[in-house]
Structure formats: C-alpha cells, structure tokens
Short mmCIF file of N, CA and C in Angstrom, two decimals:
data_model
loop_
_atom_site.label_atom_id
_atom_site.label_comp_id
_atom_site.label_asym_id
_atom_site.label_seq_id
_atom_site.Cartn_x
_atom_site.Cartn_y
_atom_site.Cartn_z
N MET A 1 -61.79 27.68 -53.69
CA MET A 1 -61.06 28.91 -54.25
C MET A 1 -60.88 28.97 -55.86
N GLY A 2 -60.91 30.21 -56.28
CA GLY A 2 -60.49 30.31 -57.77
C GLY A 2 -59.21 30.63 -57.82
N PRO A 3 -58.75 30.77 -59.12
CA PRO A 3 -57.33 30.77 -59.55
C PRO A 3 -56.60 32.32 -58.92
N SER A 4 -57.39 33.18 -58.68
CA SER A 4 -57.30 34.40 -57.81
C SER A 4 -56.91 34.09 -56.58
N GLY A 5 -57.57 33.00 -55.77
CA GLY A 5 -57.17 32.87 -54.54
C GLY A 5 -58.62 33.27 -53.80
N ARG A 6 -59.65 33.95 -54.50
CA ARG A 6 -60.79 34.51 -54.04
C ARG A 6 -62.04 33.09 -54.03
N LEU A 7 -62.95 33.30 -53.05
CA LEU A 7 -63.81 32.18 -52.84
C LEU A 7 -64.70 32.29 -53.97
N GLN A 8 -65.02 31.10 -54.63
CA GLN A 8 -66.20 31.10 -55.78
C GLN A 8 -67.43 30.68 -55.09
N ARG A 9 -68.30 31.63 -55.38
CA ARG A 9 -69.55 31.11 -54.58
C ARG A 9 -70.65 30.45 -55.86
N SER A 10 -71.59 29.57 -55.57
CA SER A 10 -72.37 29.17 -56.11
C SER A 10 -73.46 29.98 -56.59
N GLU A 11 -74.20 30.07 -57.64
CA GLU A 11 -75.24 30.86 -58.28
C GLU A 11 -76.47 30.61 -57.07
N PRO A 12 -76.86 29.40 -56.70
CA PRO A 12 -77.71 29.74 -55.33
C PRO A 12 -77.51 30.46 -54.36
N GLU A 13 -76.15 30.21 -53.67
CA GLU A 13 -75.56 31.08 -52.65
C GLU A 13 -75.71 32.38 -52.91
N ARG A 14 -75.30 32.89 -54.18
CA ARG A 14 -75.13 34.44 -54.42
C ARG A 14 -76.82 34.58 -54.44
N ALA A 15 -77.65 34.21 -54.92
CA ALA A 15 -78.91 34.42 -54.97
C ALA A 15 -79.41 34.79 -53.61
N ARG A 16 -79.31 33.76 -52.76
CA ARG A 16 -79.58 33.72 -51.33
C ARG A 16 -79.17 34.95 -50.55
N ILE A 17 -77.58 35.21 -50.60
CA ILE A 17 -77.09 36.24 -50.02
C ILE A 17 -77.77 37.60 -50.46
N ALA A 18 -78.01 37.75 -51.80
CA ALA A 18 -78.99 38.79 -52.60
C ALA A 18 -80.18 39.27 -51.78
N ALA A 19 -80.96 38.05 -51.89
CA ALA A 19 -82.29 38.15 -51.42
C ALA A 19 -82.24 38.46 -49.88
N GLU A 20 -81.18 37.94 -49.08
CA GLU A 20 -81.03 38.46 -47.84
C GLU A 20 -80.70 39.92 -47.69
N SER A 21 -80.00 40.72 -48.61
CA SER A 21 -79.93 42.13 -48.45
C SER A 21 -80.77 42.78 -48.80
N LEU A 22 -81.69 42.22 -48.98
CA LEU A 22 -83.10 43.08 -49.41
C LEU A 22 -84.09 42.95 -48.32
N MET A 23 -83.87 42.38 -47.36
CA MET A 23 -84.89 42.49 -46.10
C MET A 23 -84.65 43.51 -45.43
N PRO A 24 -85.51 44.12 -44.81
CA PRO A 24 -85.74 45.50 -44.10
C PRO A 24 -84.81 45.49 -42.97
N GLY A 25 -83.94 46.54 -42.79
CA GLY A 25 -83.00 46.60 -41.77
C GLY A 25 -81.55 45.81 -42.13
N VAL A 26 -81.49 45.09 -43.06
CA VAL A 26 -80.23 44.65 -43.30
C VAL A 26 -79.35 45.57 -44.09
N ARG A 27 -78.15 45.72 -43.43
CA ARG A 27 -77.23 46.76 -44.14
C ARG A 27 -76.18 45.73 -44.95
N VAL A 28 -75.90 46.11 -46.11
CA VAL A 28 -75.19 45.46 -47.22
C VAL A 28 -73.40 45.36 -46.40
N VAL A 29 -73.37 46.43 -45.99
CA VAL A 29 -72.10 46.53 -45.29
C VAL A 29 -71.73 45.22 -44.30
N ASP A 30 -72.95 45.24 -43.48
CA ASP A 30 -72.80 44.02 -42.47
C ASP A 30 -72.95 42.70 -42.92
N LEU A 31 -73.71 42.55 -43.78
CA LEU A 31 -73.93 41.27 -44.53
C LEU A 31 -72.69 40.85 -45.33
N ALA A 32 -72.12 41.91 -46.17
CA ALA A 32 -70.76 41.58 -46.61
C ALA A 32 -69.73 40.95 -45.77
N ARG A 33 -69.48 41.68 -44.53
CA ARG A 33 -68.59 40.99 -43.42
C ARG A 33 -69.21 39.81 -42.98
N LYS A 34 -70.55 39.75 -42.92
CA LYS A 34 -70.68 38.32 -42.12
C LYS A 34 -70.61 36.89 -43.45
N HIS A 35 -70.49 37.58 -44.71
CA HIS A 35 -70.33 36.36 -45.46
C HIS A 35 -68.85 36.31 -46.18
N GLY A 36 -68.05 37.20 -45.85
CA GLY A 36 -66.76 37.25 -46.53
C GLY A 36 -66.60 37.63 -47.84
N THR A 37 -67.70 38.62 -48.25
CA THR A 37 -67.42 39.26 -49.54
C THR A 37 -67.50 40.78 -49.67
N THR A 38 -67.61 41.50 -50.60
CA THR A 38 -67.46 42.74 -50.71
C THR A 38 -69.07 43.54 -50.73
N ARG A 39 -69.16 44.84 -50.27
CA ARG A 39 -70.53 45.29 -50.84
C ARG A 39 -70.75 45.40 -52.33
N TRP A 40 -69.81 45.57 -53.38
CA TRP A 40 -70.03 45.59 -54.46
C TRP A 40 -70.53 44.48 -55.20
N GLN A 41 -70.09 43.06 -54.53
CA GLN A 41 -70.53 41.77 -55.17
C GLN A 41 -71.71 41.97 -54.75
N ILE A 42 -72.27 41.92 -53.56
CA ILE A 42 -73.69 42.02 -53.17
C ILE A 42 -74.57 43.03 -54.19
N TYR A 43 -74.17 44.10 -54.25
CA TYR A 43 -74.94 45.13 -55.10
C TYR A 43 -74.94 44.49 -56.46
N ASN A 44 -74.19 43.43 -56.98
CA ASN A 44 -74.28 43.14 -58.44
C ASN A 44 -75.00 42.08 -58.12
N TRP A 45 -75.13 41.04 -57.40
CA TRP A 45 -75.76 40.15 -57.06
C TRP A 45 -77.30 40.42 -57.14
N ARG A 46 -77.38 41.44 -56.38
CA ARG A 46 -78.91 42.14 -55.93
C ARG A 46 -79.52 42.49 -57.23
N LYS A 47 -78.94 43.28 -58.20
CA LYS A 47 -79.07 43.68 -59.44
C LYS A 47 -79.47 42.30 -60.29
N LYS A 48 -78.54 41.58 -60.29
CA LYS A 48 -78.95 40.36 -61.54
C LYS A 48 -80.01 39.82 -60.77
N LEU A 49 -80.37 39.44 -59.62
CA LEU A 49 -81.53 38.82 -58.90
C LEU A 49 -82.80 39.48 -59.24
N GLN A 50 -82.76 40.87 -59.22
CA GLN A 50 -84.05 41.66 -59.49
C GLN A 50 -84.34 41.64 -61.05
N SER A 51 -83.26 41.51 -61.84
CA SER A 51 -83.59 41.22 -63.19
C SER A 51 -83.52 40.04 -63.74
N GLY A 52 -83.66 39.12 -62.87
CA GLY A 52 -83.79 37.57 -63.30
C GLY A 52 -82.67 36.93 -63.74
N GLU A 53 -81.48 37.50 -63.87
CA GLU A 53 -80.07 36.86 -64.36
C GLU A 53 -79.90 35.73 -63.25
N LEU A 54 -80.10 36.18 -61.94
CA LEU A 54 -79.69 35.06 -61.09
C LEU A 54 -81.02 34.75 -60.51
N ALA A 55 -81.05 33.52 -59.99
CA ALA A 55 -82.57 32.69 -59.59
C ALA A 55 -82.34 32.02 -58.52
N LEU A 56 -83.39 32.49 -57.46
CA LEU A 56 -83.27 31.68 -55.95
C LEU A 56 -83.17 30.05 -56.37
N PRO A 57 -82.67 29.39 -55.25
CA PRO A 57 -82.71 28.10 -55.34
C PRO A 57 -84.12 27.56 -55.49
N GLU A 58 -84.15 26.31 -56.08
CA GLU A 58 -85.73 25.62 -56.11
C GLU A 58 -85.96 25.37 -54.69
N SER A 59 -85.56 25.18 -53.98
CA SER A 59 -85.80 24.86 -52.65
C SER A 59 -86.49 26.16 -51.57
N VAL A 60 -85.83 27.28 -52.30
CA VAL A 60 -86.42 28.64 -51.75
C VAL A 60 -87.45 29.04 -52.62
N ALA A 61 -87.12 29.12 -53.72
CA ALA A 61 -88.44 29.72 -54.75
C ALA A 61 -89.79 28.94 -54.76
N ALA A 62 -89.77 27.60 -54.52
CA ALA A 62 -90.91 26.68 -54.24
C ALA A 62 -91.70 26.99 -53.01
N LEU A 63 -91.06 27.48 -51.89
CA LEU A 63 -91.84 27.85 -50.81
C LEU A 63 -93.01 28.73 -51.12
N PRO A 64 -94.29 28.54 -50.22
CA PRO A 64 -95.10 29.45 -50.72
C PRO A 64 -95.11 30.80 -50.18
N VAL A 65 -95.41 31.76 -50.79
CA VAL A 65 -95.29 33.14 -50.29
C VAL A 65 -96.17 33.54 -49.29
N PHE A 66 -96.96 32.81 -48.68
CA PHE A 66 -98.11 33.30 -47.79
C PHE A 66 -97.20 33.20 -46.36
N ALA A 67 -97.36 34.17 -45.55
CA ALA A 67 -96.94 34.26 -44.05
C ALA A 67 -98.11 34.48 -43.01
N GLU A 68 -97.97 34.24 -41.91
CA GLU A 68 -99.02 33.95 -40.85
C GLU A 68 -99.49 35.63 -40.72
N LEU A 69 -100.39 35.95 -40.82
CA LEU A 69 -100.97 37.28 -40.38
C LEU A 69 -101.65 37.65 -39.08
N LEU A 70 -101.16 38.43 -38.17
CA LEU A 70 -101.37 38.77 -36.86
C LEU A 70 -102.14 40.25 -36.87
N VAL A 71 -103.24 40.18 -36.20
CA VAL A 71 -103.84 41.46 -36.25
C VAL A 71 -104.03 41.71 -34.81
N GLU A 72 -103.49 42.90 -34.07
CA GLU A 72 -103.86 43.31 -32.97
C GLU A 72 -104.71 44.29 -32.70
N MET A 73 -105.85 44.08 -32.01
CA MET A 73 -106.80 44.97 -31.89
C MET A 73 -106.81 45.91 -30.79
N ALA A 74 -106.79 47.11 -30.66
CA ALA A 74 -106.50 47.96 -29.45
C ALA A 74 -107.93 48.02 -29.08
N PRO A 75 -107.69 48.33 -27.42
CA PRO A 75 -108.84 48.33 -26.54
C PRO A 75 -109.82 49.61 -27.13
N ALA A 76 -111.21 49.14 -27.05
CA ALA A 76 -112.38 50.12 -27.48
C ALA A 76 -112.23 51.41 -26.86
N GLU A 77 -111.97 51.63 -25.79
CA GLU A 77 -111.94 52.86 -24.95
C GLU A 77 -110.72 53.64 -25.34
N ALA A 78 -109.76 53.17 -25.95
CA ALA A 78 -108.53 53.95 -26.40
C ALA A 78 -108.95 54.89 -27.56
N SER A 79 -108.49 56.13 -27.13
CA SER A 79 -108.69 57.54 -28.23
C SER A 79 -107.54 57.58 -28.84
N VAL A 80 -106.54 56.63 -29.08
CA VAL A 80 -105.31 56.93 -29.84
C VAL A 80 -105.87 56.87 -31.36
N PRO A 81 -105.18 57.82 -31.97
CA PRO A 81 -105.33 58.11 -33.61
C PRO A 81 -104.58 57.00 -34.26
N PRO A 82 -105.37 56.21 -34.93
CA PRO A 82 -104.74 55.22 -35.82
C PRO A 82 -103.30 55.42 -36.21
N ALA A 83 -102.46 54.58 -36.34
CA ALA A 83 -101.04 54.86 -36.81
C ALA A 83 -101.18 54.64 -38.25
N PRO A 84 -100.22 54.98 -39.18
CA PRO A 84 -100.34 54.68 -40.71
C PRO A 84 -100.24 53.17 -40.79
N ALA A 85 -101.01 52.73 -41.79
CA ALA A 85 -101.13 51.17 -41.97
C ALA A 85 -99.56 50.42 -42.27
N GLU A 86 -99.07 49.49 -41.68
CA GLU A 86 -98.19 48.78 -41.77
C GLU A 86 -98.35 47.33 -41.91
N ILE A 87 -97.64 46.73 -42.61
CA ILE A 87 -97.60 45.24 -42.38
C ILE A 87 -96.37 44.54 -41.84
N GLU A 88 -96.63 43.73 -40.89
CA GLU A 88 -95.82 43.16 -40.07
C GLU A 88 -95.76 41.56 -40.48
N ILE A 89 -94.85 40.71 -41.03
CA ILE A 89 -94.83 39.49 -41.05
C ILE A 89 -93.56 38.80 -40.28
N VAL A 90 -94.15 37.82 -39.92
CA VAL A 90 -92.98 36.73 -39.00
C VAL A 90 -92.77 35.64 -39.59
N VAL A 91 -91.57 35.43 -39.89
CA VAL A 91 -90.96 34.12 -40.33
C VAL A 91 -90.00 33.60 -39.40
N GLY A 92 -90.33 32.53 -38.66
CA GLY A 92 -89.61 32.14 -37.62
C GLY A 92 -89.28 33.21 -36.56
N ASP A 93 -87.86 33.53 -36.21
CA ASP A 93 -87.67 34.50 -35.38
C ASP A 93 -87.36 35.82 -36.30
N VAL A 94 -87.76 35.94 -37.30
CA VAL A 94 -87.57 37.02 -38.25
C VAL A 94 -88.72 37.78 -38.29
N VAL A 95 -88.73 39.27 -38.19
CA VAL A 95 -89.84 40.18 -38.26
C VAL A 95 -89.72 40.94 -39.39
N ILE A 96 -90.50 40.90 -40.39
CA ILE A 96 -90.60 41.88 -41.72
C ILE A 96 -91.72 42.91 -41.64
N ARG A 97 -91.15 44.02 -41.58
CA ARG A 97 -91.92 45.31 -41.32
C ARG A 97 -91.97 45.85 -42.65
N SER A 98 -93.16 46.01 -43.22
CA SER A 98 -93.14 46.86 -44.65
C SER A 98 -94.53 47.96 -44.75
N GLY A 99 -94.53 48.84 -45.23
CA GLY A 99 -95.43 49.82 -45.69
C GLY A 99 -96.69 49.26 -46.52
N VAL A 100 -97.70 49.51 -46.72
CA VAL A 100 -98.85 48.79 -47.53
C VAL A 100 -98.46 49.21 -48.71
N ARG A 101 -97.82 50.05 -49.48
CA ARG A 101 -97.50 50.30 -50.66
C ARG A 101 -96.39 49.49 -51.27
N THR A 102 -95.56 48.62 -50.50
CA THR A 102 -94.66 47.83 -50.90
C THR A 102 -94.75 46.75 -52.17
N ASP A 103 -94.00 46.96 -53.00
CA ASP A 103 -94.03 46.51 -54.19
C ASP A 103 -94.10 44.72 -53.79
N GLU A 104 -95.12 44.07 -54.37
CA GLU A 104 -95.43 42.70 -54.01
C GLU A 104 -94.13 41.96 -54.35
N GLN A 105 -93.57 41.89 -55.74
CA GLN A 105 -92.56 41.10 -55.83
C GLN A 105 -91.05 41.27 -55.04
N HIS A 106 -91.22 42.73 -54.51
CA HIS A 106 -90.07 42.84 -53.69
C HIS A 106 -90.29 42.22 -52.28
N LEU A 107 -91.26 42.30 -51.92
CA LEU A 107 -91.96 41.56 -50.52
C LEU A 107 -91.65 39.99 -50.73
N THR A 108 -92.21 39.45 -51.78
CA THR A 108 -91.96 38.17 -52.11
C THR A 108 -90.30 37.79 -52.02
N LEU A 109 -89.58 38.56 -52.51
CA LEU A 109 -88.12 38.14 -52.12
C LEU A 109 -87.57 38.17 -50.92
N VAL A 110 -88.06 39.28 -50.14
CA VAL A 110 -87.70 39.36 -48.69
C VAL A 110 -88.35 37.93 -47.95
N ILE A 111 -89.49 37.66 -48.31
CA ILE A 111 -89.95 36.58 -47.47
C ILE A 111 -89.29 35.41 -47.86
N ARG A 112 -89.01 35.06 -48.93
CA ARG A 112 -88.30 33.91 -49.20
C ARG A 112 -86.94 33.95 -48.84
N ALA A 113 -86.41 34.90 -48.59
CA ALA A 113 -84.89 35.19 -48.12
C ALA A 113 -84.80 34.94 -46.75
N ALA A 114 -86.05 35.41 -45.98
CA ALA A 114 -86.04 35.23 -44.67
C ALA A 114 -86.48 33.69 -44.24
N ARG A 115 -87.16 32.94 -45.10
CA ARG A 115 -87.32 31.38 -44.72
C ARG A 115 -86.11 30.91 -45.38
N ALA A 116 -85.36 31.34 -45.99
CA ALA A 116 -83.93 30.58 -46.44
C ALA A 116 -83.07 30.71 -45.49
N SER A 117 -83.16 31.83 -44.69
CA SER A 117 -82.08 32.30 -43.89
C SER A 117 -82.59 31.54 -42.21
N ALA A 118 -83.79 31.20 -42.23
CA ALA A 118 -84.30 30.64 -41.04
C ALA A 118 -83.64 29.32 -40.72
N PRO A 119 -83.21 28.79 -39.31
CA PRO A 119 -82.51 27.55 -39.25
C PRO A 119 -83.45 26.37 -39.40
#
C-alpha cells in the first residue's frame, strides 16, 4: 500500500487489467469490483495501454497472436440465409466474438488478455 493507504499496482498488473477490460462483454464496473479498483483507474490504464505508455508483461506480449479457428458447416439442405460474418476465437474457456471489421491491434490485445487471464 502507498502512503495514502491505496493499493499500489505494478505496471504489468495495470496493463493486464486494462487489456482484460478490452475483452468483448467485459463491463469495466464489474472488472473494477473484481480487482478492487475504480472504473476511472481502469479507463486511464486502458488509454495508456492503447497509446503505448503502458506495456503488457513480456510473458503475455510474447505469446503468439494466433488462435485456433473453428469453422462450422451448415447442412447442405438447410435454406437459411447466411448470418453476417463473425469471428469466434476460443482461448481456454474464454470465447471471443468479433465482427470481421474489428481492428487487428484491438483484437490482438483482447487475445493476449484472454491468454493472460487463463488459468
């Protein structure tokens, strides 16, 4: 704890929490509660992560950015119109769903955060 009585977090920990906040479906308020911090701190860390002022830990940043791709084929006789293209990435027991127009840098951060949070 710092002199003000608040918890001092390391840079890698702040980066990991910020990256976790970028995952689809994650609510910053829930993440703040989970880690005992404020929403505003997470928003600040997220901004620093995206601008490059805060870096992911080397162990997480060094992970390959490729994930297993699963393609499900519908039965040939089904006449259901195709749904809009969507990407689904499974990292452990975390499922990341994204539109095809998602920014590659953002998706890379999300995948790395998912891998960092996987047990």
